[in-house]
């Protein structure tokens, strides 16, 4: 166990200078490796030995204070989406986080806890556990004397072989808001194929979502608890071109399957209470 503010553990966690001079932690286990920026407590890399990276990172990403990192796992909190005059997707992803604790667990997993200095009546902590899978827990405590309402989300970008080849399973019969059409629909498909821009919030679903990727010969599993919404997003051609920190053709290589509590699934937290949003990301070989 280490409680040094750097979080370093020889052979398991190393502090290095990342892109833009930002502080990055490299995490190594016998089965995988990962990288996390303290800026936004942002996971930018996770890779199992012998497998392609699980997370997509844009080659055009900014790495600078006040700018979010494009790709990996942005932490969305305490609001999702745009808010007039304020940062899109909240302040957590553009703030500097502090390492609270790090440890190598008995099973060889490496665990890291980070916190944000209390802001707007919230005490916020992220715990990341790296093994042959990646687990993340975002804990929020209300330290005010009145109840608070907020949104949260792991805005995970997955690395895929080709957007035309993948399918997304686990959302059949779930109601969703199509943000592009401004209308609600019921998901009819047990296996969603993406052939155009997609921006949807699926409501009231705790289901595990799977991304089947024949090109990489793998199936990614996105499990969650403490979250009632799942977002499915791919910017496709025109939006990709409009995004300054995203390559024109990078939409082909990513899909976001995001786990959280959004819109009508927002969290109401009584004074003194604490809630945890958890996701577990894993992968296995896709049977032909
Ligand atoms: C998704 C939203 O979660 O994030 C999209 O549903 C949004 O509407 C996308 O475009 C990217 O947001 P940002 O703020 O990182 O550009």
PDB file of C-alpha atoms and ligand atoms in Angstrom:
ATOM      1  CA  UNK A   1       0.000   0.000   0.000  1.00  0.00           C
ATOM      2  CA  UNK A   2       1.271   3.443  -0.865  1.00  0.00           C
ATOM      3  CA  UNK A   3      -0.171   6.695   0.354  1.00  0.00           C
ATOM      4  CA  UNK A   4       2.378   8.954  -1.264  1.00  0.00           C
ATOM      5  CA  UNK A   5       0.732  11.715  -3.247  1.00  0.00           C
ATOM      6  CA  UNK A   6       2.436  10.467  -6.422  1.00  0.00           C
ATOM      7  CA  UNK A   7       0.737   7.069  -6.056  1.00  0.00           C
ATOM      8  CA  UNK A   8       3.888   5.369  -7.317  1.00  0.00           C
ATOM      9  CA  UNK A   9       4.529   1.703  -6.496  1.00  0.00           C
ATOM     10  CA  UNK A  10       7.750   0.282  -7.961  1.00  0.00           C
ATOM     11  CA  UNK A  11       6.948  -2.136 -10.788  1.00  0.00           C
ATOM     12  CA  UNK A  12       3.214  -1.356 -10.659  1.00  0.00           C
ATOM     13  CA  UNK A  13       2.582   2.400 -10.882  1.00  0.00           C
ATOM     14  CA  UNK A  14       5.006   4.871 -12.406  1.00  0.00           C
ATOM     15  CA  UNK A  15       4.526   8.607 -12.651  1.00  0.00           C
ATOM     16  CA  UNK A  16       5.641  10.013 -16.008  1.00  0.00           C
ATOM     17  CA  UNK A  17       5.282  13.210 -18.002  1.00  0.00           C
ATOM     18  CA  UNK A  18       2.472  12.701 -20.512  1.00  0.00           C
ATOM     19  CA  UNK A  19       1.430  14.647 -23.611  1.00  0.00           C
ATOM     20  CA  UNK A  20       1.362  18.425 -23.130  1.00  0.00           C
ATOM     21  CA  UNK A  21       3.568  17.977 -20.064  1.00  0.00           C
ATOM     22  CA  UNK A  22       0.565  16.733 -18.052  1.00  0.00           C
ATOM     23  CA  UNK A  23       1.157  14.227 -15.278  1.00  0.00           C
ATOM     24  CA  UNK A  24       0.356  10.640 -16.222  1.00  0.00           C
ATOM     25  CA  UNK A  25       0.437   7.387 -14.276  1.00  0.00           C
ATOM     26  CA  UNK A  26       1.450   4.153 -16.010  1.00  0.00           C
ATOM     27  CA  UNK A  27      -0.097   1.108 -14.378  1.00  0.00           C
ATOM     28  CA  UNK A  28       1.253  -2.385 -14.981  1.00  0.00           C
ATOM     29  CA  UNK A  29      -0.065  -5.760 -13.896  1.00  0.00           C
ATOM     30  CA  UNK A  30       1.007  -9.251 -14.957  1.00  0.00           C
ATOM     31  CA  UNK A  31      -2.035  -9.338 -17.282  1.00  0.00           C
ATOM     32  CA  UNK A  32      -2.439  -5.799 -18.596  1.00  0.00           C
ATOM     33  CA  UNK A  33      -1.345  -2.186 -18.615  1.00  0.00           C
ATOM     34  CA  UNK A  34      -3.166   1.133 -18.364  1.00  0.00           C
ATOM     35  CA  UNK A  35      -2.502   4.864 -18.344  1.00  0.00           C
ATOM     36  CA  UNK A  36      -4.284   7.598 -16.455  1.00  0.00           C
ATOM     37  CA  UNK A  37      -3.883  11.385 -16.571  1.00  0.00           C
ATOM     38  CA  UNK A  38      -4.432  13.286 -13.317  1.00  0.00           C
ATOM     39  CA  UNK A  39      -6.048  15.953 -15.529  1.00  0.00           C
ATOM     40  CA  UNK A  40      -9.662  14.780 -15.382  1.00  0.00           C
ATOM     41  CA  UNK A  41      -8.640  11.478 -13.677  1.00  0.00           C
ATOM     42  CA  UNK A  42      -8.777  10.390 -17.277  1.00  0.00           C
ATOM     43  CA  UNK A  43      -8.024   6.788 -18.309  1.00  0.00           C
ATOM     44  CA  UNK A  44      -6.460   7.011 -21.772  1.00  0.00           C
ATOM     45  CA  UNK A  45      -5.264   3.442 -22.214  1.00  0.00           C
ATOM     46  CA  UNK A  46      -6.077  -0.099 -21.163  1.00  0.00           C
ATOM     47  CA  UNK A  47      -4.680  -3.163 -22.866  1.00  0.00           C
ATOM     48  CA  UNK A  48      -4.702  -6.822 -21.959  1.00  0.00           C
ATOM     49  CA  UNK A  49      -1.546  -8.725 -22.817  1.00  0.00           C
ATOM     50  CA  UNK A  50      -1.776 -10.078 -26.362  1.00  0.00           C
ATOM     51  CA  UNK A  51      -4.869  -8.029 -27.271  1.00  0.00           C
ATOM     52  CA  UNK A  52      -5.490  -4.743 -29.102  1.00  0.00           C
ATOM     53  CA  UNK A  53      -6.049  -1.653 -26.890  1.00  0.00           C
ATOM     54  CA  UNK A  54      -9.565  -1.551 -25.470  1.00  0.00           C
ATOM     55  CA  UNK A  55      -9.905   2.225 -25.507  1.00  0.00           C
ATOM     56  CA  UNK A  56      -9.872   4.567 -28.484  1.00  0.00           C
ATOM     57  CA  UNK A  57      -7.771   7.740 -28.223  1.00  0.00           C
ATOM     58  CA  UNK A  58      -7.914  10.493 -30.819  1.00  0.00           C
ATOM     59  CA  UNK A  59      -4.592  11.423 -32.390  1.00  0.00           C
ATOM     60  CA  UNK A  60      -5.921  15.021 -32.459  1.00  0.00           C
ATOM     61  CA  UNK A  61      -6.715  15.238 -28.741  1.00  0.00           C
ATOM     62  CA  UNK A  62      -5.793  18.328 -26.772  1.00  0.00           C
ATOM     63  CA  UNK A  63      -3.679  17.716 -23.694  1.00  0.00           C
ATOM     64  CA  UNK A  64      -3.923  21.035 -21.898  1.00  0.00           C
ATOM     65  CA  UNK A  65      -5.440  22.546 -18.752  1.00  0.00           C
ATOM     66  CA  UNK A  66      -9.091  23.543 -19.276  1.00  0.00           C
ATOM     67  CA  UNK A  67      -9.464  21.255 -22.322  1.00  0.00           C
ATOM     68  CA  UNK A  68     -10.980  17.780 -22.118  1.00  0.00           C
ATOM     69  CA  UNK A  69      -9.009  14.840 -23.486  1.00  0.00           C
ATOM     70  CA  UNK A  70     -10.672  13.254 -26.552  1.00  0.00           C
ATOM     71  CA  UNK A  71     -10.948   9.493 -26.151  1.00  0.00           C
ATOM     72  CA  UNK A  72     -10.372   7.047 -23.302  1.00  0.00           C
ATOM     73  CA  UNK A  73     -12.810   7.548 -20.433  1.00  0.00           C
ATOM     74  CA  UNK A  74     -13.842  11.175 -19.828  1.00  0.00           C
ATOM     75  CA  UNK A  75     -15.635  11.529 -16.481  1.00  0.00           C
ATOM     76  CA  UNK A  76     -18.915  13.350 -16.971  1.00  0.00           C
ATOM     77  CA  UNK A  77     -20.007  15.126 -13.773  1.00  0.00           C
ATOM     78  CA  UNK A  78     -22.102  16.918 -12.488  1.00  0.00           C
ATOM     79  CA  UNK A  79     -23.993  17.547 -15.731  1.00  0.00           C
ATOM     80  CA  UNK A  80     -24.173  15.765 -19.067  1.00  0.00           C
ATOM     81  CA  UNK A  81     -23.992  17.659 -22.357  1.00  0.00           C
ATOM     82  CA  UNK A  82     -23.825  21.385 -22.945  1.00  0.00           C
ATOM     83  CA  UNK A  83     -24.735  23.954 -20.313  1.00  0.00           C
ATOM     84  CA  UNK A  84     -24.916  27.610 -21.234  1.00  0.00           C
ATOM     85  CA  UNK A  85     -21.693  29.437 -20.473  1.00  0.00           C
ATOM     86  CA  UNK A  86     -20.207  26.343 -18.832  1.00  0.00           C
ATOM     87  CA  UNK A  87     -18.034  23.408 -19.884  1.00  0.00           C
ATOM     88  CA  UNK A  88     -19.781  20.640 -21.830  1.00  0.00           C
ATOM     89  CA  UNK A  89     -20.201  17.462 -19.706  1.00  0.00           C
ATOM     90  CA  UNK A  90     -19.324  19.232 -16.417  1.00  0.00           C
ATOM     91  CA  UNK A  91     -16.131  20.267 -14.696  1.00  0.00           C
ATOM     92  CA  UNK A  92     -14.748  16.917 -13.467  1.00  0.00           C
ATOM     93  CA  UNK A  93     -13.023  16.054 -16.752  1.00  0.00           C
ATOM     94  CA  UNK A  94     -11.069  19.319 -16.890  1.00  0.00           C
ATOM     95  CA  UNK A  95      -9.957  19.514 -13.265  1.00  0.00           C
ATOM     96  CA  UNK A  96      -6.768  18.194 -11.722  1.00  0.00           C
ATOM     97  CA  UNK A  97      -7.347  15.244  -9.439  1.00  0.00           C
ATOM     98  CA  UNK A  98      -5.179  14.102  -6.539  1.00  0.00           C
ATOM     99  CA  UNK A  99      -4.009  10.573  -5.863  1.00  0.00           C
ATOM    100  CA  UNK A 100      -5.304   9.448  -2.471  1.00  0.00           C
ATOM    101  CA  UNK A 101      -4.140   5.852  -2.331  1.00  0.00           C
ATOM    102  CA  UNK A 102      -2.661   3.115  -4.419  1.00  0.00           C
ATOM    103  CA  UNK A 103      -2.167  -0.569  -3.760  1.00  0.00           C
ATOM    104  CA  UNK A 104      -1.415  -3.956  -5.274  1.00  0.00           C
ATOM    105  CA  UNK A 105      -4.232  -6.282  -4.197  1.00  0.00           C
ATOM    106  CA  UNK A 106      -3.809  -9.924  -3.195  1.00  0.00           C
ATOM    107  CA  UNK A 107      -4.892 -11.155  -6.648  1.00  0.00           C
ATOM    108  CA  UNK A 108      -2.301  -8.947  -8.371  1.00  0.00           C
ATOM    109  CA  UNK A 109      -4.766  -6.210  -9.435  1.00  0.00           C
ATOM    110  CA  UNK A 110      -3.519  -2.654  -9.103  1.00  0.00           C
ATOM    111  CA  UNK A 111      -5.871  -0.173  -7.489  1.00  0.00           C
ATOM    112  CA  UNK A 112      -5.739   3.579  -7.494  1.00  0.00           C
ATOM    113  CA  UNK A 113      -8.039   6.090  -5.758  1.00  0.00           C
ATOM    114  CA  UNK A 114      -8.172   9.735  -6.731  1.00  0.00           C
ATOM    115  CA  UNK A 115     -10.187  12.633  -5.430  1.00  0.00           C
ATOM    116  CA  UNK A 116     -11.288  16.099  -6.441  1.00  0.00           C
ATOM    117  CA  UNK A 117     -10.957  18.823  -3.858  1.00  0.00           C
ATOM    118  CA  UNK A 118     -14.521  19.453  -2.589  1.00  0.00           C
ATOM    119  CA  UNK A 119     -16.347  21.580  -5.111  1.00  0.00           C
ATOM    120  CA  UNK A 120     -19.940  22.855  -5.125  1.00  0.00           C
ATOM    121  CA  UNK A 121     -20.944  20.710  -2.112  1.00  0.00           C
ATOM    122  CA  UNK A 122     -19.660  17.487  -3.655  1.00  0.00           C
ATOM    123  CA  UNK A 123     -16.930  15.174  -2.421  1.00  0.00           C
ATOM    124  CA  UNK A 124     -15.921  13.107  -5.441  1.00  0.00           C
ATOM    125  CA  UNK A 125     -13.676  10.071  -5.611  1.00  0.00           C
ATOM    126  CA  UNK A 126     -12.667   7.723  -8.427  1.00  0.00           C
ATOM    127  CA  UNK A 127     -11.341   4.228  -7.789  1.00  0.00           C
ATOM    128  CA  UNK A 128      -9.753   2.401 -10.711  1.00  0.00           C
ATOM    129  CA  UNK A 129      -8.867  -1.297 -10.528  1.00  0.00           C
ATOM    130  CA  UNK A 130      -6.687  -2.734 -13.274  1.00  0.00           C
ATOM    131  CA  UNK A 131      -6.408  -6.496 -13.827  1.00  0.00           C
ATOM    132  CA  UNK A 132      -7.454  -8.519 -16.876  1.00  0.00           C
ATOM    133  CA  UNK A 133     -10.385  -6.103 -16.871  1.00  0.00           C
ATOM    134  CA  UNK A 134     -10.841  -2.463 -16.036  1.00  0.00           C
ATOM    135  CA  UNK A 135     -13.142  -1.441 -13.232  1.00  0.00           C
ATOM    136  CA  UNK A 136     -14.034   2.137 -12.301  1.00  0.00           C
ATOM    137  CA  UNK A 137     -16.100   3.480  -9.411  1.00  0.00           C
ATOM    138  CA  UNK A 138     -17.158   7.106  -9.232  1.00  0.00           C
ATOM    139  CA  UNK A 139     -18.334   7.945  -5.697  1.00  0.00           C
ATOM    140  CA  UNK A 140     -20.147  11.180  -4.942  1.00  0.00           C
ATOM    141  CA  UNK A 141     -20.989  12.410  -1.452  1.00  0.00           C
ATOM    142  CA  UNK A 142     -23.289  15.314  -0.739  1.00  0.00           C
ATOM    143  CA  UNK A 143     -21.500  17.423   1.878  1.00  0.00           C
ATOM    144  CA  UNK A 144     -24.099  20.196   1.857  1.00  0.00           C
ATOM    145  CA  UNK A 145     -27.177  20.517   4.066  1.00  0.00           C
ATOM    146  CA  UNK A 146     -29.717  20.165   1.281  1.00  0.00           C
ATOM    147  CA  UNK A 147     -30.375  17.573  -1.401  1.00  0.00           C
ATOM    148  CA  UNK A 148     -28.541  17.808  -4.728  1.00  0.00           C
ATOM    149  CA  UNK A 149     -29.466  16.673  -8.229  1.00  0.00           C
ATOM    150  CA  UNK A 150     -26.722  15.734 -10.696  1.00  0.00           C
ATOM    151  CA  UNK A 151     -25.819  13.650 -13.733  1.00  0.00           C
ATOM    152  CA  UNK A 152     -22.784  11.396 -14.053  1.00  0.00           C
ATOM    153  CA  UNK A 153     -21.335   9.168 -16.728  1.00  0.00           C
ATOM    154  CA  UNK A 154     -18.309   7.158 -17.819  1.00  0.00           C
ATOM    155  CA  UNK A 155     -18.071   8.504 -21.379  1.00  0.00           C
ATOM    156  CA  UNK A 156     -16.087   5.508 -22.622  1.00  0.00           C
ATOM    157  CA  UNK A 157     -14.604   5.483 -26.149  1.00  0.00           C
ATOM    158  CA  UNK A 158     -13.968   1.926 -27.357  1.00  0.00           C
ATOM    159  CA  UNK A 159     -11.390   1.022 -29.966  1.00  0.00           C
ATOM    160  CA  UNK A 160     -12.954  -1.033 -32.765  1.00  0.00           C
ATOM    161  CA  UNK A 161     -11.803  -2.433 -36.114  1.00  0.00           C
ATOM    162  CA  UNK A 162     -14.434  -0.676 -38.246  1.00  0.00           C
ATOM    163  CA  UNK A 163     -17.732   0.977 -37.307  1.00  0.00           C
ATOM    164  CA  UNK A 164     -19.402  -0.738 -40.283  1.00  0.00           C
ATOM    165  CA  UNK A 165     -18.529  -4.193 -38.947  1.00  0.00           C
ATOM    166  CA  UNK A 166     -19.478  -4.045 -35.268  1.00  0.00           C
ATOM    167  CA  UNK A 167     -22.792  -4.671 -33.524  1.00  0.00           C
ATOM    168  CA  UNK A 168     -24.009  -3.429 -30.164  1.00  0.00           C
ATOM    169  CA  UNK A 169     -26.148  -5.856 -28.168  1.00  0.00           C
ATOM    170  CA  UNK A 170     -28.116  -5.641 -24.915  1.00  0.00           C
ATOM    171  CA  UNK A 171     -30.452  -2.699 -25.488  1.00  0.00           C
ATOM    172  CA  UNK A 172     -33.454  -4.437 -27.076  1.00  0.00           C
ATOM    173  CA  UNK A 173     -36.822  -3.227 -25.728  1.00  0.00           C
ATOM    174  CA  UNK A 174     -35.265  -0.205 -24.015  1.00  0.00           C
ATOM    175  CA  UNK A 175     -36.758   3.260 -24.588  1.00  0.00           C
ATOM    176  CA  UNK A 176     -34.306   5.850 -25.848  1.00  0.00           C
ATOM    177  CA  UNK A 177     -34.088   9.497 -26.727  1.00  0.00           C
ATOM    178  CA  UNK A 178     -32.698  10.037 -30.202  1.00  0.00           C
ATOM    179  CA  UNK A 179     -30.907  13.345 -29.568  1.00  0.00           C
ATOM    180  CA  UNK A 180     -30.550  14.009 -33.289  1.00  0.00           C
ATOM    181  CA  UNK A 181     -34.305  13.697 -33.956  1.00  0.00           C
ATOM    182  CA  UNK A 182     -35.411  15.024 -30.540  1.00  0.00           C
ATOM    183  CA  UNK A 183     -37.803  12.058 -30.253  1.00  0.00           C
ATOM    184  CA  UNK A 184     -38.185   8.944 -28.115  1.00  0.00           C
ATOM    185  CA  UNK A 185     -38.255   5.432 -29.570  1.00  0.00           C
ATOM    186  CA  UNK A 186     -38.295   1.829 -28.379  1.00  0.00           C
ATOM    187  CA  UNK A 187     -35.203  -0.137 -29.397  1.00  0.00           C
ATOM    188  CA  UNK A 188     -36.393  -2.975 -31.606  1.00  0.00           C
ATOM    189  CA  UNK A 189     -33.030  -4.496 -32.408  1.00  0.00           C
ATOM    190  CA  UNK A 190     -31.145  -7.071 -30.371  1.00  0.00           C
ATOM    191  CA  UNK A 191     -28.060  -6.269 -32.450  1.00  0.00           C
ATOM    192  CA  UNK A 192     -27.599  -2.603 -33.407  1.00  0.00           C
ATOM    193  CA  UNK A 193     -25.544  -1.807 -36.514  1.00  0.00           C
ATOM    194  CA  UNK A 194     -24.319   1.742 -37.019  1.00  0.00           C
ATOM    195  CA  UNK A 195     -24.392   3.268 -40.527  1.00  0.00           C
ATOM    196  CA  UNK A 196     -24.869   6.957 -39.735  1.00  0.00           C
ATOM    197  CA  UNK A 197     -24.448   9.476 -36.923  1.00  0.00           C
ATOM    198  CA  UNK A 198     -25.861   8.064 -33.687  1.00  0.00           C
ATOM    199  CA  UNK A 199     -26.493  10.006 -30.482  1.00  0.00           C
ATOM    200  CA  UNK A 200     -28.919   8.236 -28.159  1.00  0.00           C
ATOM    201  CA  UNK A 201     -29.667   8.072 -24.447  1.00  0.00           C
ATOM    202  CA  UNK A 202     -31.229   4.759 -23.417  1.00  0.00           C
ATOM    203  CA  UNK A 203     -33.285   5.171 -20.232  1.00  0.00           C
ATOM    204  CA  UNK A 204     -33.934   2.935 -17.235  1.00  0.00           C
ATOM    205  CA  UNK A 205     -31.554   0.186 -18.211  1.00  0.00           C
ATOM    206  CA  UNK A 206     -29.095  -1.669 -16.020  1.00  0.00           C
ATOM    207  CA  UNK A 207     -28.288  -4.151 -18.799  1.00  0.00           C
ATOM    208  CA  UNK A 208     -24.822  -5.249 -19.729  1.00  0.00           C
ATOM    209  CA  UNK A 209     -23.988  -4.070 -23.250  1.00  0.00           C
ATOM    210  CA  UNK A 210     -21.760  -6.058 -25.598  1.00  0.00           C
ATOM    211  CA  UNK A 211     -19.837  -4.761 -28.594  1.00  0.00           C
ATOM    212  CA  UNK A 212     -19.168  -7.576 -31.038  1.00  0.00           C
ATOM    213  CA  UNK A 213     -16.189  -6.862 -33.265  1.00  0.00           C
ATOM    214  CA  UNK A 214     -15.432  -9.622 -35.787  1.00  0.00           C
ATOM    215  CA  UNK A 215     -12.559  -7.547 -37.238  1.00  0.00           C
ATOM    216  CA  UNK A 216     -10.626  -7.691 -33.977  1.00  0.00           C
ATOM    217  CA  UNK A 217     -12.113 -11.098 -33.125  1.00  0.00           C
ATOM    218  CA  UNK A 218     -13.349  -9.885 -29.758  1.00  0.00           C
ATOM    219  CA  UNK A 219     -16.414  -9.077 -27.746  1.00  0.00           C
ATOM    220  CA  UNK A 220     -16.300  -6.174 -25.291  1.00  0.00           C
ATOM    221  CA  UNK A 221     -18.578  -6.280 -22.248  1.00  0.00           C
ATOM    222  CA  UNK A 222     -19.745  -3.092 -20.551  1.00  0.00           C
ATOM    223  CA  UNK A 223     -21.238  -3.886 -17.155  1.00  0.00           C
ATOM    224  CA  UNK A 224     -22.536  -1.278 -14.767  1.00  0.00           C
ATOM    225  CA  UNK A 225     -24.187  -0.707 -11.419  1.00  0.00           C
ATOM    226  CA  UNK A 226     -25.592   2.476  -9.908  1.00  0.00           C
ATOM    227  CA  UNK A 227     -26.353   3.770 -13.398  1.00  0.00           C
ATOM    228  CA  UNK A 228     -29.739   3.783 -15.162  1.00  0.00           C
ATOM    229  CA  UNK A 229     -28.747   5.279 -18.534  1.00  0.00           C
ATOM    230  CA  UNK A 230     -26.635   4.063 -21.443  1.00  0.00           C
ATOM    231  CA  UNK A 231     -25.467   6.431 -24.183  1.00  0.00           C
ATOM    232  CA  UNK A 232     -24.583   5.260 -27.675  1.00  0.00           C
ATOM    233  CA  UNK A 233     -22.603   7.770 -29.727  1.00  0.00           C
ATOM    234  CA  UNK A 234     -20.694   7.939 -32.979  1.00  0.00           C
ATOM    235  CA  UNK A 235     -20.246  11.359 -34.639  1.00  0.00           C
ATOM    236  CA  UNK A 236     -20.022   9.952 -38.191  1.00  0.00           C
ATOM    237  CA  UNK A 237     -18.603  11.958 -41.115  1.00  0.00           C
ATOM    238  CA  UNK A 238     -19.858  15.552 -40.868  1.00  0.00           C
ATOM    239  CA  UNK A 239     -19.648  15.914 -37.094  1.00  0.00           C
ATOM    240  CA  UNK A 240     -16.185  14.343 -37.103  1.00  0.00           C
ATOM    241  CA  UNK A 241     -15.111  17.080 -39.532  1.00  0.00           C
ATOM    242  CA  UNK A 242     -16.583  19.782 -37.283  1.00  0.00           C
ATOM    243  CA  UNK A 243     -14.733  18.558 -34.177  1.00  0.00           C
ATOM    244  CA  UNK A 244     -11.357  20.289 -33.918  1.00  0.00           C
ATOM    245  CA  UNK A 245      -9.855  17.639 -31.638  1.00  0.00           C
ATOM    246  CA  UNK A 246     -10.945  14.600 -33.650  1.00  0.00           C
ATOM    247  CA  UNK A 247      -9.589  13.262 -36.965  1.00  0.00           C
ATOM    248  CA  UNK A 248     -11.914  13.270 -39.977  1.00  0.00           C
ATOM    249  CA  UNK A 249     -11.745   9.484 -40.351  1.00  0.00           C
ATOM    250  CA  UNK A 250     -11.473   8.531 -36.689  1.00  0.00           C
ATOM    251  CA  UNK A 251     -15.231   7.895 -36.464  1.00  0.00           C
ATOM    252  CA  UNK A 252     -14.482   4.601 -38.217  1.00  0.00           C
ATOM    253  CA  UNK A 253     -12.370   3.346 -35.328  1.00  0.00           C
ATOM    254  CA  UNK A 254     -14.486   4.196 -32.276  1.00  0.00           C
ATOM    255  CA  UNK A 255     -17.835   3.817 -30.629  1.00  0.00           C
ATOM    256  CA  UNK A 256     -18.911   5.314 -27.311  1.00  0.00           C
ATOM    257  CA  UNK A 257     -20.999   3.145 -25.006  1.00  0.00           C
ATOM    258  CA  UNK A 258     -21.433   5.275 -21.914  1.00  0.00           C
ATOM    259  CA  UNK A 259     -22.767   4.267 -18.504  1.00  0.00           C
ATOM    260  CA  UNK A 260     -24.365   6.752 -16.121  1.00  0.00           C
ATOM    261  CA  UNK A 261     -27.406   8.647 -14.943  1.00  0.00           C
ATOM    262  CA  UNK A 262     -28.690  11.228 -17.405  1.00  0.00           C
ATOM    263  CA  UNK A 263     -31.746  13.456 -17.841  1.00  0.00           C
ATOM    264  CA  UNK A 264     -34.766  11.807 -16.246  1.00  0.00           C
ATOM    265  CA  UNK A 265     -32.379   9.273 -14.642  1.00  0.00           C
ATOM    266  CA  UNK A 266     -30.463  12.065 -12.841  1.00  0.00           C
ATOM    267  CA  UNK A 267     -29.433  11.286  -9.261  1.00  0.00           C
ATOM    268  CA  UNK A 268     -31.113  13.037  -6.327  1.00  0.00           C
ATOM    269  CA  UNK A 269     -28.823  12.786  -3.324  1.00  0.00           C
ATOM    270  CA  UNK A 270     -29.944  13.694   0.198  1.00  0.00           C
ATOM    271  CA  UNK A 271     -27.636  15.716   2.459  1.00  0.00           C
ATOM    272  CA  UNK A 272     -24.852  13.486   3.788  1.00  0.00           C
ATOM    273  CA  UNK A 273     -25.581  10.598   1.397  1.00  0.00           C
ATOM    274  CA  UNK A 274     -23.096   8.961  -0.947  1.00  0.00           C
ATOM    275  CA  UNK A 275     -23.682   7.045  -4.203  1.00  0.00           C
ATOM    276  CA  UNK A 276     -21.388   4.995  -6.412  1.00  0.00           C
ATOM    277  CA  UNK A 277     -21.557   4.573 -10.174  1.00  0.00           C
ATOM    278  CA  UNK A 278     -19.553   1.538 -11.240  1.00  0.00           C
ATOM    279  CA  UNK A 279     -18.567   0.062 -14.566  1.00  0.00           C
ATOM    280  CA  UNK A 280     -16.558  -3.037 -15.405  1.00  0.00           C
ATOM    281  CA  UNK A 281     -15.044  -3.259 -18.889  1.00  0.00           C
ATOM    282  CA  UNK A 282     -13.837  -6.642 -20.102  1.00  0.00           C
ATOM    283  CA  UNK A 283     -13.256  -8.494 -23.318  1.00  0.00           C
ATOM    284  CA  UNK A 284     -13.133 -12.017 -24.621  1.00  0.00           C
ATOM    285  CA  UNK A 285     -12.511 -13.783 -27.885  1.00  0.00           C
ATOM    286  CA  UNK A 286     -15.490 -13.621 -30.234  1.00  0.00           C
ATOM    287  CA  UNK A 287     -16.540 -17.087 -31.300  1.00  0.00           C
ATOM    288  CA  UNK A 288     -16.616 -17.200 -35.137  1.00  0.00           C
TER     289      UNK A 288
HETATM  290  C1  LIG B   1     -21.875  12.341 -26.137  1.00  0.00           C
HETATM  291  C2  LIG B   1     -23.083  13.176 -26.396  1.00  0.00           C
HETATM  292  O1  LIG B   1     -21.995  11.723 -24.896  1.00  0.00           O
HETATM  293  O2  LIG B   1     -20.715  13.170 -26.125  1.00  0.00           O
HETATM  294  C3  LIG B   1     -22.923  13.901 -27.721  1.00  0.00           C
HETATM  295  O3  LIG B   1     -24.244  12.364 -26.407  1.00  0.00           O
HETATM  296  C4  LIG B   1     -21.639  14.712 -27.709  1.00  0.00           C
HETATM  297  O4  LIG B   1     -24.045  14.736 -27.946  1.00  0.00           O
HETATM  298  C5  LIG B   1     -20.487  13.813 -27.351  1.00  0.00           C
HETATM  299  O5  LIG B   1     -21.451  15.300 -28.982  1.00  0.00           O
HETATM  300  C6  LIG B   1     -19.134  14.530 -27.276  1.00  0.00           C
HETATM  301  O6  LIG B   1     -19.207  15.581 -26.386  1.00  0.00           O
HETATM  302  P1  LIG B   1     -17.949  16.502 -26.146  1.00  0.00           P
HETATM  303  O7  LIG B   1     -18.399  17.589 -25.184  1.00  0.00           O
HETATM  304  O8  LIG B   1     -16.882  15.645 -25.555  1.00  0.00           O
HETATM  305  O9  LIG B   1     -17.563  17.033 -27.501  1.00  0.00           O
END
